[in-house]
CSV table of C-alpha atoms in Angstrom, one decimal:
chain,number,residue,atom,x,y,z
Y,209,MET,CA,25.7,-59.2,25.8
Y,210,ARG,CA,28.0,-56.8,28.3
Y,211,PRO,CA,30.5,-57.7,30.4
Y,212,SER,CA,29.6,-58.1,33.8
Y,213,GLY,CA,31.9,-55.6,35.1
Y,214,GLU,CA,31.0,-52.7,33.0
Y,215,SER,CA,27.4,-52.5,34.4
Y,216,ARG,CA,28.7,-52.8,37.8
Y,217,THR,CA,30.9,-49.8,37.1
Y,218,ARG,CA,28.0,-47.8,36.1
Y,219,ARG,CA,26.0,-48.5,38.7
Y,220,THR,CA,28.7,-47.9,41.1
Y,221,LYS,CA,29.3,-44.1,39.4
Y,222,GLY,CA,25.6,-43.5,39.8
Y,223,GLY,CA,25.8,-44.6,43.4
Y,224,ARG,CA,28.7,-42.4,43.9
Y,225,ARG,CA,26.9,-39.5,42.7
Y,226,LYS,CA,23.9,-39.7,45.0
Y,227,LYS,CA,25.8,-40.4,47.9
Y,228,ARG,CA,28.0,-37.1,46.9
Y,229,LYS,CA,24.6,-35.2,46.6
Y,230,ARG,CA,23.4,-36.1,49.8
Y,231,ARG,CA,26.3,-35.4,51.4
Y,232,VAL,CA,26.3,-32.1,50.0
Y,233,GLY,CA,22.9,-31.6,50.8
Y,234,ARG,CA,23.7,-32.6,54.5
Y,235,TRP,CA,26.5,-30.0,54.8
Y,236,ILE,CA,24.2,-27.5,53.4
Y,237,ALA,CA,21.3,-28.3,55.6
Y,238,THR,CA,23.5,-28.2,58.6
Y,239,GLY,CA,25.2,-25.0,57.8
Y,240,THR,CA,22.1,-23.4,57.3
Y,241,THR,CA,20.4,-24.5,60.4
Y,242,LEU,CA,23.8,-23.3,62.5
Y,243,CYS,CA,23.4,-19.9,60.7
Y,244,LEU,CA,19.9,-19.7,62.0
Y,245,LEU,CA,20.3,-20.8,65.3
Y,246,GLY,CA,23.3,-18.9,65.9
Y,247,GLY,CA,21.6,-15.8,64.6
Y,248,ALA,CA,18.7,-16.4,66.9
Y,249,GLY,CA,21.0,-16.8,69.8
Y,250,ALA,CA,22.8,-13.8,68.7
Y,251,GLY,CA,19.3,-12.0,68.5
Y,252,TRP,CA,18.3,-13.2,72.1
Y,253,ALA,CA,21.9,-12.4,73.7
Y,254,TYR,CA,21.4,-8.6,72.0
Y,255,TYR,CA,17.9,-8.6,73.1
Y,256,ALA,CA,18.9,-9.5,76.9
Y,257,HIS,CA,21.5,-7.1,76.7
Y,258,LEU,CA,19.3,-4.2,76.1
Y,259,ASN,CA,16.7,-5.0,78.5
Y,260,GLY,CA,19.5,-5.4,81.1
Y,261,ASN,CA,20.1,-1.6,80.5
Y,262,LEU,CA,16.8,-0.7,81.6
Y,263,LYS,CA,16.7,1.0,85.3
Y,264,LYS,CA,13.7,0.0,87.2
Y,265,ASP,CA,12.6,1.0,90.8
Y,266,THR,CA,9.8,1.1,93.0
Y,267,LEU,CA,7.1,3.8,92.7
Y,268,ASN,CA,8.7,6.6,95.0
Y,269,LEU,CA,6.4,9.2,96.3
Y,270,SER,CA,8.5,10.3,99.4
Y,271,ALA,CA,11.2,12.9,100.1
Y,272,THR,CA,14.1,10.8,101.0
Y,273,LYS,CA,14.9,9.2,97.4
Y,274,ALA,CA,14.3,11.6,95.0
Y,275,LYS,CA,16.3,14.2,94.8
Y,276,LYS,CA,14.4,17.6,95.1
Y,277,THR,CA,15.4,20.0,92.0
Y,278,GLU,CA,16.6,23.7,93.1
Y,279,ALA,CA,14.8,26.7,91.2
Y,280,ASN,CA,16.2,28.5,88.7
Y,281,ALA,CA,17.2,32.5,89.0
Y,282,ALA,CA,13.3,33.1,88.1
Y,283,GLY,CA,12.3,30.4,91.0
Y,284,GLN,CA,10.9,28.2,88.8
Y,285,THR,CA,11.3,24.4,89.4
Y,286,PRO,CA,10.6,21.7,86.6
Y,287,LEU,CA,7.1,20.0,86.6
Y,288,ASN,CA,6.3,17.0,84.7
Y,289,ILE,CA,2.9,16.9,82.8
Y,290,LEU,CA,1.9,13.9,81.1
Y,291,LEU,CA,-0.1,14.5,77.9
Y,292,LEU,CA,-2.0,12.0,76.3
Y,293,GLY,CA,-4.0,12.4,72.7
Y,294,SER,CA,-7.0,10.5,71.8
Y,295,ASP,CA,-8.0,9.1,68.6
Y,296,SER,CA,-11.7,9.0,69.4
Y,297,ARG,CA,-14.3,10.3,66.5
Y,298,ALA,CA,-17.3,9.9,68.5
Y,299,SER,CA,-18.9,13.1,67.9
Y,300,GLU,CA,-20.1,14.5,64.6
Y,301,ALA,CA,-17.9,17.2,64.1
Y,302,ASN,CA,-15.0,14.8,64.6
Y,303,GLN,CA,-16.4,12.6,61.7
Y,304,LYS,CA,-16.2,15.3,59.3
Y,305,LEU,CA,-12.7,15.4,59.8
Y,306,GLY,CA,-11.9,11.8,58.4
Y,307,GLY,CA,-13.1,9.6,61.2
Y,308,ALA,CA,-15.0,6.5,60.4
Y,309,LYS,CA,-18.5,6.3,61.4
Y,310,GLY,CA,-18.2,2.4,62.3
Y,311,ASP,CA,-15.3,3.5,65.0
Y,312,ALA,CA,-17.9,6.0,66.5
Y,313,THR,CA,-18.8,4.0,69.4
Y,314,ARG,CA,-15.5,2.2,70.0
Y,315,LYS,CA,-13.7,3.5,73.1
Y,316,PRO,CA,-11.0,6.0,72.5
Y,317,LEU,CA,-7.2,5.0,72.7
Y,318,ALA,CA,-4.2,6.7,73.6
Y,319,ASP,CA,-2.3,7.5,70.4
Y,320,VAL,CA,0.2,10.0,71.5
Y,321,GLN,CA,2.0,10.2,74.9
Y,322,MET,CA,4.6,13.0,75.4
Y,323,LEU,CA,6.0,13.6,78.8
């Protein structure tokens, strides 16, 4: 028979180890959670900073707000032209270029935009 003190010592050592493992696990979980929340907060703050850099104004078609550009030596003034590319493959000639026949009935989408 073993003395009662010996078996208690073994149990308490095992219990201490389990408690230590739990404590370490909690610290790791807490640290990971704080890192994730901190990273998410930093990402949101950076997004808000970038979004705040966008300048917004109402549509201006009057002569009072928009500055008139002066003509250059040749008398030319700048002109903004919006070019939109389409990915439509509705015609047979375009399908021969590589368009899918299944997409022939789909509405065309703007895939290139240049101002």
